[in-house]
Amino acid sequence: MELAYIPSPSHGVLYLGPVPLRAYAFCIIIGVFLAVWLGNKRWVARGGRPGTVADIAVWAVPFGLVGGRLYHVITDYELYFSPGRNWVDAFKVWEGGLGIWGAIALGAVGAWIGARRMGVALPAYADAVAPGIAFAQAVGRWGNWFNQELYGHETHLPWALHITSSEGGRVPGYYHPTFLYESLWCVGVGFLVIWADRRFKLGHGRAFALYVAAYCSGRAWIEYMRVDDAHHILGVRLNVWTAIVVFLLAVTYLVLSARRRPGREAVVERGVSDGSAEGEADAGDDSAEQADKADKAEKAEDGAKADLTKGDKAEKAEPEAAATEPDPESETETDAKAGLKDTAESGKKG
């Protein structure tokens, strides 16, 4: 008898009257809100507008849900289109079955559409939401716990997952809780991206590439432990090969991007950082023009003062000149008196 294990919920659906409340769906919704909340904080810290992340998420999330479901249905088509199966079940997302590879790929298309409409640099947006996506995956994996799915090989470890359902070919017993392993791994990936982004100032999509590479490195070994039905290539599960290929692509992008475009984007959203810079430039031009006008006014005032000073000096010089300059009339009178005196003297002598 096992003394310690992780119990499974007896059911993953609660009914509010006729309305079913599915735990799997709630885990996905909580994860989305967490990713948007954290992404918004990181976006604002990078210089973007509050609310931009949510506006783009309106495009990215629906595309991601469709992409995740498409990947699952295509890679496990026999569950829906083989004899005895109902193809309508392919639309029942609430029963589980979302492939992260398809969710990220098609979600990126939705984000690209939203980013273009908002005037946002998509790589910068991806960097902002990367750790939030990892945390959202960590929450979403608990939906598999409620559905008693995606567990690993049988084990007797103290943290073994106790499967009690026998639906869908399940065999009750104690198994590796791969949902928990992946949830914890995603939490670690989220914190790794946050730390690396602060430490190395990752930009141009490199924080997102780090998230992808780190997630794939964990998904490969966790996927290898799972015992649910899956397609195999060369004896290895399809999702393991996918994780390896995507990991190599992410690492390649990290290296090439760091060489070609080092550093971070200076502007992440049109009309925010660049708009403020233009405003500052306009303000600077106005200030320069006003300063120029003030300079001219000051020079004109100095010139007027100089003219007044010159006028004062001229007025003062005139009386002085008048005082020192001989009077022409007095000179003539003096000369006449001298002439009479000379005439008188010469008469006396004669």
mmCIF file of C-alpha atoms in Angstrom:
data_model
loop_
_atom_site.group_PDB
_atom_site.id
_atom_site.type_symbol
_atom_site.label_atom_id
_atom_site.label_comp_id
_atom_site.label_asym_id
_atom_site.label_seq_id
_atom_site.Cartn_x
_atom_site.Cartn_y
_atom_site.Cartn_z
ATOM 1 C CA MET A 1 0.000 0.000 0.000
ATOM 2 C CA GLU A 2 1.303 3.423 -0.979
ATOM 3 C CA LEU A 3 1.589 5.796 1.975
ATOM 4 C CA ALA A 4 2.388 8.888 -0.078
ATOM 5 C CA TYR A 5 1.180 9.845 -3.546
ATOM 6 C CA ILE A 6 -0.507 12.637 -5.478
ATOM 7 C CA PRO A 7 -4.255 11.979 -5.628
ATOM 8 C CA SER A 8 -6.232 12.643 -8.781
ATOM 9 C CA PRO A 9 -9.517 14.558 -8.691
ATOM 10 C CA SER A 10 -12.565 12.351 -8.869
ATOM 11 C CA HIS A 11 -13.953 14.611 -11.589
ATOM 12 C CA GLY A 12 -12.816 17.681 -13.525
ATOM 13 C CA VAL A 13 -16.231 19.249 -14.132
ATOM 14 C CA LEU A 14 -18.549 21.128 -11.798
ATOM 15 C CA TYR A 15 -22.079 22.059 -12.816
ATOM 16 C CA LEU A 16 -23.621 25.418 -12.107
ATOM 17 C CA GLY A 17 -27.178 24.362 -12.863
ATOM 18 C CA PRO A 18 -27.040 23.188 -16.491
ATOM 19 C CA VAL A 19 -23.756 25.040 -17.151
ATOM 20 C CA PRO A 20 -20.595 22.864 -16.965
ATOM 21 C CA LEU A 21 -17.535 24.495 -15.380
ATOM 22 C CA ARG A 22 -14.515 22.592 -16.639
ATOM 23 C CA ALA A 23 -11.278 22.766 -14.665
ATOM 24 C CA TYR A 24 -9.181 22.321 -17.828
ATOM 25 C CA ALA A 25 -10.717 25.436 -19.375
ATOM 26 C CA PHE A 26 -10.249 27.432 -16.175
ATOM 27 C CA CYS A 27 -6.552 26.498 -16.061
ATOM 28 C CA ILE A 28 -6.117 27.763 -19.630
ATOM 29 C CA ILE A 29 -7.983 31.005 -18.870
ATOM 30 C CA ILE A 30 -6.001 31.665 -15.686
ATOM 31 C CA GLY A 31 -2.780 31.046 -17.605
ATOM 32 C CA VAL A 32 -3.783 33.543 -20.312
ATOM 33 C CA PHE A 33 -4.587 36.242 -17.747
ATOM 34 C CA LEU A 34 -1.274 35.612 -15.984
ATOM 35 C CA ALA A 35 0.666 35.895 -19.247
ATOM 36 C CA VAL A 36 -1.099 39.137 -20.229
ATOM 37 C CA TRP A 37 -0.649 40.679 -16.770
ATOM 38 C CA LEU A 38 3.071 39.935 -16.582
ATOM 39 C CA GLY A 39 3.590 40.794 -20.244
ATOM 40 C CA ASN A 40 1.955 44.186 -19.712
ATOM 41 C CA LYS A 41 4.260 44.986 -16.774
ATOM 42 C CA ARG A 42 7.324 44.063 -18.799
ATOM 43 C CA TRP A 43 6.055 45.962 -21.850
ATOM 44 C CA VAL A 44 5.497 49.179 -19.913
ATOM 45 C CA ALA A 45 8.967 48.802 -18.364
ATOM 46 C CA ARG A 46 10.385 48.640 -21.908
ATOM 47 C CA GLY A 47 8.661 51.928 -22.825
ATOM 48 C CA GLY A 48 5.385 50.682 -24.315
ATOM 49 C CA ARG A 49 1.838 51.789 -23.578
ATOM 50 C CA PRO A 50 -0.270 50.066 -20.902
ATOM 51 C CA GLY A 51 -2.895 47.868 -22.524
ATOM 52 C CA THR A 52 -0.995 47.172 -25.740
ATOM 53 C CA VAL A 53 -0.194 43.594 -24.685
ATOM 54 C CA ALA A 54 -3.877 42.868 -24.046
ATOM 55 C CA ASP A 55 -4.876 44.439 -27.370
ATOM 56 C CA ILE A 56 -2.477 42.208 -29.277
ATOM 57 C CA ALA A 57 -3.475 39.194 -27.151
ATOM 58 C CA VAL A 58 -7.014 39.592 -28.502
ATOM 59 C CA TRP A 59 -5.510 38.399 -31.799
ATOM 60 C CA ALA A 60 -2.850 36.041 -30.489
ATOM 61 C CA VAL A 61 -4.932 33.964 -28.045
ATOM 62 C CA PRO A 62 -7.694 32.831 -30.454
ATOM 63 C CA PHE A 63 -5.102 32.047 -33.116
ATOM 64 C CA GLY A 64 -3.091 30.131 -30.516
ATOM 65 C CA LEU A 65 -6.078 28.068 -29.401
ATOM 66 C CA VAL A 66 -6.910 27.160 -32.982
ATOM 67 C CA GLY A 67 -3.278 26.356 -33.754
ATOM 68 C CA GLY A 68 -2.890 24.223 -30.635
ATOM 69 C CA ARG A 69 -6.012 22.257 -31.426
ATOM 70 C CA LEU A 70 -5.070 21.812 -35.086
ATOM 71 C CA TYR A 71 -1.658 20.428 -34.149
ATOM 72 C CA HIS A 72 -3.235 17.960 -31.735
ATOM 73 C CA VAL A 73 -5.921 16.812 -34.190
ATOM 74 C CA ILE A 74 -3.464 16.449 -37.087
ATOM 75 C CA THR A 75 -0.873 14.505 -35.083
ATOM 76 C CA ASP A 76 -3.539 12.333 -33.374
ATOM 77 C CA TYR A 77 -6.049 12.184 -36.203
ATOM 78 C CA GLU A 78 -6.922 8.537 -35.459
ATOM 79 C CA LEU A 79 -8.640 9.687 -32.262
ATOM 80 C CA TYR A 80 -11.222 11.571 -34.328
ATOM 81 C CA PHE A 81 -11.330 10.175 -37.857
ATOM 82 C CA SER A 82 -10.713 6.432 -37.496
ATOM 83 C CA PRO A 83 -13.606 3.918 -37.651
ATOM 84 C CA GLY A 84 -15.856 4.118 -34.612
ATOM 85 C CA ARG A 85 -14.743 7.670 -33.749
ATOM 86 C CA ASN A 86 -16.838 10.828 -33.954
ATOM 87 C CA TRP A 87 -15.150 13.641 -35.889
ATOM 88 C CA VAL A 88 -17.225 16.191 -33.971
ATOM 89 C CA ASP A 89 -15.037 15.450 -30.932
ATOM 90 C CA ALA A 90 -12.214 17.291 -32.704
ATOM 91 C CA PHE A 91 -13.952 20.544 -31.700
ATOM 92 C CA LYS A 92 -14.271 19.651 -28.017
ATOM 93 C CA VAL A 93 -11.268 21.626 -26.793
ATOM 94 C CA TRP A 94 -12.496 21.493 -23.193
ATOM 95 C CA GLU A 95 -11.809 17.744 -23.087
ATOM 96 C CA GLY A 96 -8.089 18.395 -23.492
ATOM 97 C CA GLY A 97 -5.735 18.217 -26.413
ATOM 98 C CA LEU A 98 -3.780 21.400 -27.224
ATOM 99 C CA GLY A 99 -0.354 21.094 -28.834
ATOM 100 C CA ILE A 100 1.971 23.831 -27.618
ATOM 101 C CA TRP A 101 3.875 23.752 -30.911
ATOM 102 C CA GLY A 102 0.791 24.678 -32.909
ATOM 103 C CA ALA A 103 -0.348 27.155 -30.271
ATOM 104 C CA ILE A 104 2.929 29.094 -30.391
ATOM 105 C CA ALA A 105 3.210 28.935 -34.202
ATOM 106 C CA LEU A 106 -0.296 30.131 -35.045
ATOM 107 C CA GLY A 107 -0.417 32.398 -31.979
ATOM 108 C CA ALA A 108 2.635 34.171 -33.408
ATOM 109 C CA VAL A 109 0.678 34.802 -36.617
ATOM 110 C CA GLY A 110 -2.133 36.384 -34.608
ATOM 111 C CA ALA A 111 0.390 38.445 -32.633
ATOM 112 C CA TRP A 112 1.981 39.602 -35.893
ATOM 113 C CA ILE A 113 -1.388 40.826 -37.169
ATOM 114 C CA GLY A 114 -2.131 42.639 -33.914
ATOM 115 C CA ALA A 115 1.370 44.110 -33.725
ATOM 116 C CA ARG A 116 1.124 45.545 -37.245
ATOM 117 C CA ARG A 117 -2.190 47.170 -36.417
ATOM 118 C CA MET A 118 -0.751 48.680 -33.224
ATOM 119 C CA GLY A 119 2.539 49.834 -34.717
ATOM 120 C CA VAL A 120 4.529 47.525 -32.460
ATOM 121 C CA ALA A 121 7.829 45.731 -33.062
ATOM 122 C CA LEU A 122 6.872 42.024 -32.904
ATOM 123 C CA PRO A 123 10.266 40.760 -31.592
ATOM 124 C CA ALA A 124 10.101 43.240 -28.702
ATOM 125 C CA TYR A 125 6.532 42.135 -27.945
ATOM 126 C CA ALA A 126 7.611 38.481 -27.977
ATOM 127 C CA ASP A 127 10.418 39.279 -25.519
ATOM 128 C CA ALA A 128 7.955 40.981 -23.174
ATOM 129 C CA VAL A 129 5.464 38.087 -23.072
ATOM 130 C CA ALA A 130 7.967 35.188 -23.125
ATOM 131 C CA PRO A 131 8.196 34.494 -19.355
ATOM 132 C CA GLY A 132 4.446 34.983 -19.010
ATOM 133 C CA ILE A 133 3.843 32.270 -21.620
ATOM 134 C CA ALA A 134 6.050 29.905 -19.622
ATOM 135 C CA PHE A 135 4.075 30.607 -16.439
ATOM 136 C CA ALA A 136 0.810 30.184 -18.367
ATOM 137 C CA GLN A 137 1.959 26.751 -19.495
ATOM 138 C CA ALA A 138 2.804 25.876 -15.897
ATOM 139 C CA VAL A 139 -0.769 26.689 -14.867
ATOM 140 C CA GLY A 140 -2.318 25.054 -17.925
ATOM 141 C CA ARG A 141 -0.634 21.711 -17.218
ATOM 142 C CA TRP A 142 -2.761 21.355 -14.101
ATOM 143 C CA GLY A 143 -5.704 20.952 -16.425
ATOM 144 C CA ASN A 144 -4.179 17.581 -17.379
ATOM 145 C CA TRP A 145 -4.208 16.640 -13.710
ATOM 146 C CA PHE A 146 -7.951 17.305 -13.506
ATOM 147 C CA ASN A 147 -8.480 15.210 -16.653
ATOM 148 C CA GLN A 148 -6.181 12.391 -15.404
ATOM 149 C CA GLU A 149 -4.099 12.434 -18.592
ATOM 150 C CA LEU A 150 -0.534 12.754 -19.875
ATOM 151 C CA TYR A 151 1.177 10.791 -17.110
ATOM 152 C CA GLY A 152 4.404 8.796 -17.313
ATOM 153 C CA HIS A 153 5.607 5.293 -16.607
ATOM 154 C CA GLU A 154 4.516 3.399 -13.544
ATOM 155 C CA THR A 155 6.441 4.256 -10.389
ATOM 156 C CA HIS A 156 6.347 3.807 -6.624
ATOM 157 C CA LEU A 157 8.023 7.084 -5.738
ATOM 158 C CA PRO A 158 6.420 9.121 -2.924
ATOM 159 C CA TRP A 159 5.223 11.709 -5.457
ATOM 160 C CA ALA A 160 3.615 9.157 -7.780
ATOM 161 C CA LEU A 161 0.344 10.214 -9.400
ATOM 162 C CA HIS A 162 -2.612 8.003 -8.509
ATOM 163 C CA ILE A 163 -4.770 7.429 -11.599
ATOM 164 C CA THR A 164 -8.251 6.177 -10.718
ATOM 165 C CA SER A 165 -10.110 6.538 -14.025
ATOM 166 C CA SER A 166 -10.390 3.642 -16.464
ATOM 167 C CA GLU A 167 -11.873 5.667 -19.343
ATOM 168 C CA GLY A 168 -10.119 5.903 -22.670
ATOM 169 C CA GLY A 169 -7.952 2.851 -22.051
ATOM 170 C CA ARG A 170 -6.462 4.124 -18.786
ATOM 171 C CA VAL A 171 -5.265 1.585 -16.271
ATOM 172 C CA PRO A 172 -5.619 2.695 -12.644
ATOM 173 C CA GLY A 173 -2.335 2.749 -10.799
ATOM 174 C CA TYR A 174 0.617 4.922 -9.757
ATOM 175 C CA TYR A 175 2.552 6.785 -12.428
ATOM 176 C CA HIS A 176 5.117 9.538 -12.895
ATOM 177 C CA PRO A 177 3.293 12.900 -12.696
ATOM 178 C CA THR A 178 4.716 14.276 -15.948
ATOM 179 C CA PHE A 179 2.188 17.116 -15.811
ATOM 180 C CA LEU A 180 3.845 18.223 -12.550
ATOM 181 C CA TYR A 181 7.358 17.833 -13.954
ATOM 182 C CA GLU A 182 6.506 20.028 -16.912
ATOM 183 C CA SER A 183 4.681 22.565 -14.741
ATOM 184 C CA LEU A 184 7.702 22.982 -12.467
ATOM 185 C CA TRP A 185 10.037 23.095 -15.468
ATOM 186 C CA CYS A 186 7.990 25.916 -17.023
ATOM 187 C CA VAL A 187 8.153 27.907 -13.783
ATOM 188 C CA GLY A 188 11.932 27.554 -13.867
ATOM 189 C CA VAL A 189 12.018 28.613 -17.538
ATOM 190 C CA GLY A 190 9.974 31.731 -16.759
ATOM 191 C CA PHE A 191 12.344 32.828 -14.002
ATOM 192 C CA LEU A 192 15.369 31.998 -16.170
ATOM 193 C CA VAL A 193 14.135 34.299 -18.932
ATOM 194 C CA ILE A 194 13.421 37.120 -16.464
ATOM 195 C CA TRP A 195 16.909 36.821 -14.954
ATOM 196 C CA ALA A 196 18.709 36.558 -18.301
ATOM 197 C CA ASP A 197 16.770 39.504 -19.720
ATOM 198 C CA ARG A 198 17.785 41.702 -16.790
ATOM 199 C CA ARG A 199 21.371 40.473 -16.780
ATOM 200 C CA PHE A 200 22.119 40.583 -20.522
ATOM 201 C CA LYS A 201 19.507 43.107 -21.786
ATOM 202 C CA LEU A 202 18.104 40.692 -24.353
ATOM 203 C CA GLY A 203 16.380 42.248 -27.337
ATOM 204 C CA HIS A 204 15.177 41.620 -30.894
ATOM 205 C CA GLY A 205 13.375 38.397 -29.914
ATOM 206 C CA ARG A 206 16.256 36.783 -28.022
ATOM 207 C CA ALA A 207 14.365 36.520 -24.715
ATOM 208 C CA PHE A 208 11.614 34.647 -26.567
ATOM 209 C CA ALA A 209 14.188 32.420 -28.272
ATOM 210 C CA LEU A 210 15.702 31.625 -24.867
ATOM 211 C CA TYR A 211 12.260 30.644 -23.578
ATOM 212 C CA VAL A 212 11.728 28.351 -26.581
ATOM 213 C CA ALA A 213 15.146 26.705 -26.244
ATOM 214 C CA ALA A 214 14.830 26.204 -22.484
ATOM 215 C CA TYR A 215 11.309 24.812 -22.738
ATOM 216 C CA CYS A 216 12.284 22.379 -25.509
ATOM 217 C CA SER A 217 15.235 21.052 -23.531
ATOM 218 C CA GLY A 218 12.865 20.059 -20.721
ATOM 219 C CA ARG A 219 9.997 18.936 -22.925
ATOM 220 C CA ALA A 220 12.232 16.403 -24.686
ATOM 221 C CA TRP A 221 12.984 14.303 -21.588
ATOM 222 C CA ILE A 222 9.529 14.773 -20.058
ATOM 223 C CA GLU A 223 7.875 13.715 -23.325
ATOM 224 C CA TYR A 224 10.095 10.641 -23.418
ATOM 225 C CA MET A 225 8.621 9.507 -20.073
ATOM 226 C CA ARG A 226 4.992 9.666 -21.172
ATOM 227 C CA VAL A 227 3.011 6.515 -21.950
ATOM 228 C CA ASP A 228 -0.003 7.961 -23.805
ATOM 229 C CA ASP A 229 -0.419 6.976 -27.456
ATOM 230 C CA ALA A 230 1.727 8.943 -29.898
ATOM 231 C CA HIS A 231 3.304 8.633 -33.323
ATOM 232 C CA HIS A 232 6.909 7.454 -33.370
ATOM 233 C CA ILE A 233 9.739 8.175 -35.813
ATOM 234 C CA LEU A 234 12.750 5.839 -35.584
ATOM 235 C CA GLY A 235 11.381 4.587 -32.286
ATOM 236 C CA VAL A 236 11.188 8.085 -30.766
ATOM 237 C CA ARG A 237 7.977 9.997 -30.050
ATOM 238 C CA LEU A 238 7.074 12.699 -32.590
ATOM 239 C CA ASN A 239 7.030 15.454 -29.960
ATOM 240 C CA VAL A 240 10.572 14.558 -28.904
ATOM 241 C CA TRP A 241 11.777 15.110 -32.473
ATOM 242 C CA THR A 242 9.804 18.341 -32.629
ATOM 243 C CA ALA A 243 11.409 19.548 -29.401
ATOM 244 C CA ILE A 244 14.887 18.774 -30.741
ATOM 245 C CA VAL A 245 14.331 20.570 -34.062
ATOM 246 C CA VAL A 246 12.740 23.643 -32.458
ATOM 247 C CA PHE A 247 15.523 23.762 -29.845
ATOM 248 C CA LEU A 248 18.182 23.879 -32.575
ATOM 249 C CA LEU A 249 16.300 26.609 -34.446
ATOM 250 C CA ALA A 250 15.956 28.708 -31.295
ATOM 251 C CA VAL A 251 19.653 28.404 -30.412
ATOM 252 C CA THR A 252 20.637 29.282 -33.984
ATOM 253 C CA TYR A 253 18.470 32.389 -33.847
ATOM 254 C CA LEU A 254 19.989 33.392 -30.497
ATOM 255 C CA VAL A 255 23.527 33.220 -31.873
ATOM 256 C CA LEU A 256 22.858 34.924 -35.219
ATOM 257 C CA SER A 257 20.670 37.644 -33.721
ATOM 258 C CA ALA A 258 23.267 38.507 -31.080
ATOM 259 C CA ARG A 259 25.893 38.960 -33.810
ATOM 260 C CA ARG A 260 23.803 40.919 -36.266
ATOM 261 C CA ARG A 261 21.677 43.042 -33.931
ATOM 262 C CA PRO A 262 23.263 43.340 -30.499
ATOM 263 C CA GLY A 263 21.554 45.265 -27.736
ATOM 264 C CA ARG A 264 17.883 46.153 -27.398
ATOM 265 C CA GLU A 265 15.357 48.084 -29.440
ATOM 266 C CA ALA A 266 15.388 51.778 -28.574
ATOM 267 C CA VAL A 267 11.735 52.124 -29.604
ATOM 268 C CA VAL A 268 9.209 49.323 -29.048
ATOM 269 C CA GLU A 269 5.961 51.073 -29.940
ATOM 270 C CA ARG A 270 5.260 53.743 -32.514
ATOM 271 C CA GLY A 271 4.199 57.077 -31.080
ATOM 272 C CA VAL A 272 5.541 56.490 -27.563
ATOM 273 C CA SER A 273 9.316 56.767 -27.316
ATOM 274 C CA ASP A 274 9.774 58.196 -30.793
ATOM 275 C CA GLY A 275 6.810 60.533 -30.338
ATOM 276 C CA SER A 276 8.194 61.886 -27.101
ATOM 277 C CA ALA A 277 11.546 62.379 -28.774
ATOM 278 C CA GLU A 278 9.886 64.365 -31.538
ATOM 279 C CA GLY A 279 8.065 66.412 -28.931
ATOM 280 C CA GLU A 280 11.317 67.108 -27.162
ATOM 281 C CA ALA A 281 12.900 68.124 -30.454
ATOM 282 C CA ASP A 282 10.006 70.472 -31.229
ATOM 283 C CA ALA A 283 10.235 71.940 -27.758
ATOM 284 C CA GLY A 284 13.965 72.377 -28.280
ATOM 285 C CA ASP A 285 13.384 74.164 -31.581
ATOM 286 C CA ASP A 286 10.842 76.497 -29.975
ATOM 287 C CA SER A 287 13.219 77.224 -27.107
ATOM 288 C CA ALA A 288 16.043 77.971 -29.519
ATOM 289 C CA GLU A 289 13.818 80.310 -31.523
ATOM 290 C CA GLN A 290 12.698 82.114 -28.393
ATOM 291 C CA ALA A 291 16.282 82.407 -27.185
ATOM 292 C CA ASP A 292 17.300 83.832 -30.564
ATOM 293 C CA LYS A 293 14.536 86.418 -30.367
ATOM 294 C CA ALA A 294 15.550 87.316 -26.824
ATOM 295 C CA ASP A 295 19.158 87.733 -27.982
ATOM 296 C CA LYS A 296 18.104 90.067 -30.758
ATOM 297 C CA ALA A 297 15.918 92.109 -28.406
ATOM 298 C CA GLU A 298 18.771 92.360 -25.924
ATOM 299 C CA LYS A 299 21.176 93.507 -28.639
ATOM 300 C CA ALA A 300 18.681 96.093 -29.850
ATOM 301 C CA GLU A 301 18.258 97.353 -26.296
ATOM 302 C CA ASP A 302 22.033 97.564 -25.848
ATOM 303 C CA GLY A 303 22.262 99.501 -29.133
ATOM 304 C CA ALA A 304 19.612 101.946 -27.994
ATOM 305 C CA LYS A 305 21.444 102.455 -24.721
ATOM 306 C CA ALA A 306 24.667 103.040 -26.628
ATOM 307 C CA ASP A 307 22.974 105.648 -28.817
ATOM 308 C CA LEU A 308 21.568 107.385 -25.739
ATOM 309 C CA THR A 309 25.021 107.414 -24.153
ATOM 310 C CA LYS A 310 26.549 108.889 -27.289
ATOM 311 C CA GLY A 311 23.865 111.579 -27.371
ATOM 312 C CA ASP A 312 24.514 112.491 -23.736
ATOM 313 C CA LYS A 313 28.233 112.741 -24.393
ATOM 314 C CA ALA A 314 27.644 114.975 -27.414
ATOM 315 C CA GLU A 315 25.386 117.271 -25.396
ATOM 316 C CA LYS A 316 28.015 117.607 -22.667
ATOM 317 C CA ALA A 317 30.786 118.240 -25.197
ATOM 318 C CA GLU A 318 28.922 121.144 -26.828
ATOM 319 C CA PRO A 319 28.984 123.515 -23.803
ATOM 320 C CA GLU A 320 32.631 122.705 -23.183
ATOM 321 C CA ALA A 321 33.502 123.437 -26.772
ATOM 322 C CA ALA A 322 31.498 126.609 -26.605
ATOM 323 C CA ALA A 323 33.400 127.653 -23.491
ATOM 324 C CA THR A 324 36.852 127.036 -24.932
ATOM 325 C CA GLU A 325 36.223 128.086 -28.522
ATOM 326 C CA PRO A 326 36.971 131.870 -29.166
ATOM 327 C CA ASP A 327 34.059 134.102 -30.123
ATOM 328 C CA PRO A 328 34.570 135.517 -33.657
ATOM 329 C CA GLU A 329 32.803 138.813 -32.801
ATOM 330 C CA SER A 330 34.991 139.439 -29.710
ATOM 331 C CA GLU A 331 38.096 138.779 -31.774
ATOM 332 C CA THR A 332 37.031 141.391 -34.345
ATOM 333 C CA GLU A 333 36.294 143.975 -31.663
ATOM 334 C CA THR A 334 39.725 143.372 -30.074
ATOM 335 C CA ASP A 335 41.445 143.785 -33.416
ATOM 336 C CA ALA A 336 39.607 147.108 -34.050
ATOM 337 C CA LYS A 337 40.615 148.495 -30.678
ATOM 338 C CA ALA A 338 44.251 147.526 -31.319
ATOM 339 C CA GLY A 339 44.140 149.302 -34.700
ATOM 340 C CA LEU A 340 42.833 152.557 -33.203
ATOM 341 C CA LYS A 341 45.469 152.416 -30.538
ATOM 342 C CA ASP A 342 48.214 151.968 -33.134
ATOM 343 C CA THR A 343 46.841 154.909 -35.198
ATOM 344 C CA ALA A 344 46.770 157.204 -32.183
ATOM 345 C CA GLU A 345 50.294 156.351 -31.264
ATOM 346 C CA SER A 346 51.574 156.925 -34.773
ATOM 347 C CA GLY A 347 49.745 160.387 -34.871
ATOM 348 C CA LYS A 348 51.509 161.404 -31.743
ATOM 349 C CA LYS A 349 54.822 160.471 -33.183
ATOM 350 C CA GLY A 350 54.113 162.414 -36.379
#
